Every structure is written in structure tokens, then in C-alpha cells.
Coordinates of C-alpha atoms in Angstrom, one line a residue:
Chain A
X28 CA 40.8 141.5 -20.0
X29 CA 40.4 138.0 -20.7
X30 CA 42.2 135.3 -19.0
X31 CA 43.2 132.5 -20.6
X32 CA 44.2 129.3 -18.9
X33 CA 45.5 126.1 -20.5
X34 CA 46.1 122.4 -19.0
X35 CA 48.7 120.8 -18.6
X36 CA 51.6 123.4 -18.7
X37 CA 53.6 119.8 -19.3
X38 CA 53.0 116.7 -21.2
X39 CA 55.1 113.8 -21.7
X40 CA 53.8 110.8 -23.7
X41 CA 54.6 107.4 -25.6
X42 CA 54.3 107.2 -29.5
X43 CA 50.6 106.4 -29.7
X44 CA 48.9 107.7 -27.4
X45 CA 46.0 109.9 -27.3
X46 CA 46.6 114.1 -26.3
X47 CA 44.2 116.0 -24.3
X48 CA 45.1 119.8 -24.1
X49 CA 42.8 122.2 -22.6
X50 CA 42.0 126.0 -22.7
X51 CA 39.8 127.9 -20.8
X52 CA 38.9 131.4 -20.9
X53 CA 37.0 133.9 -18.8
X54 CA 35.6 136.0 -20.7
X55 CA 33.0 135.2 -23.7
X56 CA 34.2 135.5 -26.8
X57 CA 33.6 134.4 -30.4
X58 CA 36.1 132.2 -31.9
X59 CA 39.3 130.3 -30.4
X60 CA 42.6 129.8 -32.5
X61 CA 44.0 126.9 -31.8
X62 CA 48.3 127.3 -32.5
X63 CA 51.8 125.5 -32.5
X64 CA 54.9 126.8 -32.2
X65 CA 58.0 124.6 -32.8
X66 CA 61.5 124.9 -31.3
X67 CA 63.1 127.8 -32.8
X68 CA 59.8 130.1 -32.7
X69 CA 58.0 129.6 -35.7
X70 CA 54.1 129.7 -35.0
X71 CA 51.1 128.0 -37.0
X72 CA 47.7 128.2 -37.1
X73 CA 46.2 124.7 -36.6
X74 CA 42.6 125.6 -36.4
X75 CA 40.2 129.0 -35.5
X76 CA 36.6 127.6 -34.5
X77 CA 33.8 129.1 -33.2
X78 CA 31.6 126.3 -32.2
X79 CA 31.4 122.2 -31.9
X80 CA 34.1 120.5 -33.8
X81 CA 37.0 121.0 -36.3
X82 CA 38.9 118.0 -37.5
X83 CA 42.4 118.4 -39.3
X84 CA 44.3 114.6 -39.9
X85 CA 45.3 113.8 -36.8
X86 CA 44.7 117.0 -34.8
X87 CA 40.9 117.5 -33.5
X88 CA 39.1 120.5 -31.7
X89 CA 36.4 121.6 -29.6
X90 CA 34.9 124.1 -28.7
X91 CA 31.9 125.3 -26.0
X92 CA 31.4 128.7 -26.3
X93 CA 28.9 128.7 -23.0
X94 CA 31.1 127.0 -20.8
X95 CA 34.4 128.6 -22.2
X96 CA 36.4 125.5 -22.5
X97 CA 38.1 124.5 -25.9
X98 CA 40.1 121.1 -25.8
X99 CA 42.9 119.9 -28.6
X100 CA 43.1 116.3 -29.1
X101 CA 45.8 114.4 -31.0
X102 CA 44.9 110.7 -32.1
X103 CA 48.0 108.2 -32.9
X104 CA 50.9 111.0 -31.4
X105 CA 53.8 110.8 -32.9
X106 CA 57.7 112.4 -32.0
X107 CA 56.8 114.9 -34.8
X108 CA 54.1 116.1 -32.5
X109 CA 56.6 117.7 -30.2
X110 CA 56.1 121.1 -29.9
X111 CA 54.2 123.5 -27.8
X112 CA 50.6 124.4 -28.7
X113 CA 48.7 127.8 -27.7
X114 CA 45.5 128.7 -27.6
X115 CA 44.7 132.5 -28.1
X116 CA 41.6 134.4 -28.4
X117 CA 40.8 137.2 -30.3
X118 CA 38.6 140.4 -27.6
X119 CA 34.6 139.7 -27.7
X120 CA 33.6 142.7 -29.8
X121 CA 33.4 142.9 -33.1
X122 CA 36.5 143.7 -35.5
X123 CA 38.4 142.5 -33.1
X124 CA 41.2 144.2 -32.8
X125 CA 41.8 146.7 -30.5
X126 CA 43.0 144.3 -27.8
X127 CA 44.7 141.8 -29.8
X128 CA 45.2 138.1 -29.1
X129 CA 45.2 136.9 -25.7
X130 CA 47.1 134.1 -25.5
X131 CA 47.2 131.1 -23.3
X132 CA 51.4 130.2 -21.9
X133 CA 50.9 126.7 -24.1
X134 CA 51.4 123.6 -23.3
X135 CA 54.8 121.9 -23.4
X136 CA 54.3 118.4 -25.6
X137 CA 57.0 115.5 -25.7
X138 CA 56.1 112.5 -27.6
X139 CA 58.6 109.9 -26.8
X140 CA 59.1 107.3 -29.5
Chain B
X30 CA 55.5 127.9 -44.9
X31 CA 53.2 130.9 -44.4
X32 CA 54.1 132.8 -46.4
X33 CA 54.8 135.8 -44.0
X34 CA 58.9 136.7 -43.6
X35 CA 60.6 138.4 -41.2
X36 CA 63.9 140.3 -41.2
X37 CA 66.5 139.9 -39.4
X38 CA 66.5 136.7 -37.6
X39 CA 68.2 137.7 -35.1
X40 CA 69.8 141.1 -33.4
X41 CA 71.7 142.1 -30.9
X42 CA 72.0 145.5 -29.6
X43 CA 73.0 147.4 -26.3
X44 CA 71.1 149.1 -23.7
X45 CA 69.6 152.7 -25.3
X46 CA 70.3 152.0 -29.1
X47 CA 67.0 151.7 -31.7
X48 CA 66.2 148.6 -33.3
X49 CA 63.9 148.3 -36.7
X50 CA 62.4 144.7 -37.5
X51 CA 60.7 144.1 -40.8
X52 CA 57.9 142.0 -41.4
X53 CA 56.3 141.2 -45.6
X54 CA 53.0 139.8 -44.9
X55 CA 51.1 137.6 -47.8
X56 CA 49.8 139.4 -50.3
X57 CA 46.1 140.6 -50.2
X58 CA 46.7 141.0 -46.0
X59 CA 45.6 144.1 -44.4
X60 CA 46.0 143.0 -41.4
X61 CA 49.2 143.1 -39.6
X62 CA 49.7 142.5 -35.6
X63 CA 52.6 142.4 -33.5
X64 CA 53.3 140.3 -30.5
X65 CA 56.4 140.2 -28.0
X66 CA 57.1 136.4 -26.6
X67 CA 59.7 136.4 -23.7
X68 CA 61.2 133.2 -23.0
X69 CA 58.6 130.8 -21.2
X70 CA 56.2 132.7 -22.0
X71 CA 53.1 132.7 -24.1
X72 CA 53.3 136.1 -26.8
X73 CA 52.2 139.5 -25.8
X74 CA 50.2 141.8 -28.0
X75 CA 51.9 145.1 -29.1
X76 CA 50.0 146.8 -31.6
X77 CA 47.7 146.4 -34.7
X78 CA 47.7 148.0 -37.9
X79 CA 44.7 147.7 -40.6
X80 CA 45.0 149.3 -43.9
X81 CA 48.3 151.3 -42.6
X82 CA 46.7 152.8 -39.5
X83 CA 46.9 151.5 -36.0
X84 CA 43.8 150.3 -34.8
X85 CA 44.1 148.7 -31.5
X86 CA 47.6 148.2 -29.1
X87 CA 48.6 146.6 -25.9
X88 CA 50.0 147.6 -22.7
X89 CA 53.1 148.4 -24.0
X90 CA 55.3 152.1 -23.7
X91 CA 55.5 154.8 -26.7
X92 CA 58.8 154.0 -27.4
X93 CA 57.4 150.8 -29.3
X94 CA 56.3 152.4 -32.8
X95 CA 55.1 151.2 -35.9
X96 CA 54.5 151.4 -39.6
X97 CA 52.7 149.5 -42.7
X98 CA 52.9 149.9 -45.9
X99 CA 50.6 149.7 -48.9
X100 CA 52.6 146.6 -50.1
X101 CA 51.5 144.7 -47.0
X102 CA 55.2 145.0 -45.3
X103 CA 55.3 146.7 -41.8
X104 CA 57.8 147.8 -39.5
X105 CA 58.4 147.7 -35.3
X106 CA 60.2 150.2 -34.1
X107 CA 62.1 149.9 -30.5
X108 CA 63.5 152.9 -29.1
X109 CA 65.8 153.3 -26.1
X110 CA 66.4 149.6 -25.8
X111 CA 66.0 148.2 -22.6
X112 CA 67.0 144.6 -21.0
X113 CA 63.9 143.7 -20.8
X114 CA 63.4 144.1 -24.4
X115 CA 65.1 141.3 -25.3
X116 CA 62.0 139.0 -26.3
X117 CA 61.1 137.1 -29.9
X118 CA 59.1 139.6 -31.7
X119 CA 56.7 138.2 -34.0
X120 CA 54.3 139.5 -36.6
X121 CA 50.9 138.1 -37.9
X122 CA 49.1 138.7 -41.1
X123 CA 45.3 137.9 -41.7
X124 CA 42.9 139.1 -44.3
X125 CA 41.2 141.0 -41.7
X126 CA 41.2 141.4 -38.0
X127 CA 41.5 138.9 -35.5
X128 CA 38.4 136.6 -36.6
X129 CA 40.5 134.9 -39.2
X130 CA 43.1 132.8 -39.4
X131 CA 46.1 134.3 -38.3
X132 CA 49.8 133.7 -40.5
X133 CA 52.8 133.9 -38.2
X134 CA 56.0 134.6 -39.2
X135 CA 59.2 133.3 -37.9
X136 CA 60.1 136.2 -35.4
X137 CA 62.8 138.0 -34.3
X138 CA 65.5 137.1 -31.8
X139 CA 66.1 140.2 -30.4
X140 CA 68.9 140.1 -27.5
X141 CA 69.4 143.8 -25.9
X142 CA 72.9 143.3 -23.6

């Protein structure tokens, strides 16, 4: 079973600032979703990517499938940004879906104004 | 908006009763999974249907069933409600498996007393 980590669990930051989140995982796999879920439940899909670099407004992210590390980066934060963001990844093999999504706990993000 | 509803918003039940939650994916999804998120906690994978069979599920007891329909809708069915039941139970629809992007819908506050 894969075990997916993310960094920090917390994050507090000024209006402006640039966000690092990170997600690791231990076993290989194929593609990375990238997710945020507001206050209240609702989840969205920011970004799936299998290798190098997605870019979305102000939300970037990486990927390195050898090393198992994606990162999420948020240029020019704003309060809006508050919310916590998940990584999940889908099992190695292909179809994917006996196993489901294994999801990271998220990361907890407060952008003070 | 995803585009993917779910019914009710929230329930509340007692120890030992059934629950049904209802979940309409987007049109033109075969692909439905279902994911239990306790509070704190990142969302645990249940079960996957494709094309109205299940296909793949999690570490989770008998007494959590399912169903999907030809006209992308699905069903989770809880039997013998326990405490720890009481979770936001979400559904995702993609066109097909776990290696596209995935459409959440709002979840179900389920509160078992």
C-alpha cells in the first residue's frame, strides 16, 4: 500500500507570499492529483500530472516521478487561498482502480490578509 | 461547480439503522468511487464501480454496499450503523478509472448518534 506523506500539516502565511506544499509517496506510481477542499467539504481537482510541470493561474505543480516527491506552489497568495489541499495517488498498475486513491491528510492553509 | 451532486447533505441516524446516500455523476462518467473522510482526516477509499460493476474496494466491512446505474447515478449503502460511521461520505466521477481527473461532489454529513 502506498504511503503518502505531505509537508507541512500547517501553514500560516501573509497576503503575498509564496506557498510550498509537499507530497511524497513510497511507492511508484504514474500520475499525482493534486486537490482542494474548502470548509464545508467540497473537493476539486486542481491538477493530475504525471511528469515535470503543470501551471494553472496562480497555482503551479511538480512532479518527480523517480524521486517520488510532487510539490504545489502558490505565487501572490491570497485569503481566497485558504483551504486545505490534498494530494492523492491513484495504485501503480494499470486501470487503476482496484485500490482507489490514496490520499495524503492535506495540508491546512491560512492566508492572512 | 462539478457537476457531480449528492443527496442528502446531511443525515443523522442512530446506532443499527440503514442509511442510503445518492450520488448523479456528469454525464458520459463511468466511473464512480466512494471515499469516507472522518474529521481531520484525509478521505478513505470504499469502493469503485465502472460500468455498474465493482471493480476494486478498500478495507472496509460488507455492510458497506453499493450500486450504479446506467444513468451514471450510484448509491452507498450503510448497514447496521455504527459510531464510527459517522464520517463525510463523498463520491467521484471520472471518465475512466483513476488516471483522470477526478469530479468530487459535495459529500455527505453523515452523523450516526
Amino acid at each position: 500500500k502506498n504511503e503518502v506523506e505531505q509537508s507541512p500539516q500547517n501553514l500560516t502565511a501573509q497576503e503575498g507570499e509564496f506557498i510550498t506544499i509537499n507530497c511524497s509517496y513510497s511507492v511508484g506510481i504514474s500520475a499525482l492529483h493534486w486537490l482542494q477542499q474548502h470548509p464545508g467539504g467540497g473537493i476539486v481537482s486542481l491538477f493530475m500530472l504525471s511528469s515535470g510541470k503543470k501551471k494553472h493561474g496562480r497555482l503551479i505543480a511538480t512532479i518527480n516521478i523517480q524521486e517520488k516527491h510532487s510539490s504545489l506552489h502558490i505565487t501572490a497568495s491570497h485569503p481566497r487561498d485558504s483551504a486545505v489541499y490534498i494530494c492523492a495517488a491513484p495504485p501503480l498498475y494499470s486501470g487503476g482502480g482496484a485500490d482507489g486513491l490514496t490520499f495524503g491528510k492535506g495540508t491546512h492553509l491560512i492566508i492572512q490578509p | 461547480e462539478t457537476g457531480v451532486t449528492q443527496s442528502p447533505t446531511h443525515l443523522i441516524k442512530t446506532r443499527g439503522q440503514q442509511v442510503t446516500l445518492r450520488c448523479s455523476s456528469q454525464s458520459g462518467h463511468n466511473t464512480v468511487s466512494w471515499y469516507q473522510q472522518a474529521l481531520g482526516q484525509g478521505p478513505q477509499f470504499i469502493f469503485q464501480y465502472y460500468r455498474e460493476e465493482e471493480n476494486g474496494r478498500g478495507n472496509f466491512p460488507p455492510r458497506f454496499s453499493g450500486l450504479q446505474f446506467p444513468n451514471y447515478s450510484s448509491e452507498l449503502n450503510v448497514n447496521a450503523l455504527e459510531l464510527d460511521d459517522s464520517a463525510l461520505y463523498l463520491c467521484a466521477s471520472s471518465l475512466a478509472g483513476l488516471l483522470n481527473e477526478q469530479f468530487f461532489g459535495p459529500g455527505t454529513r453523515l452523523t450516526v448518534l
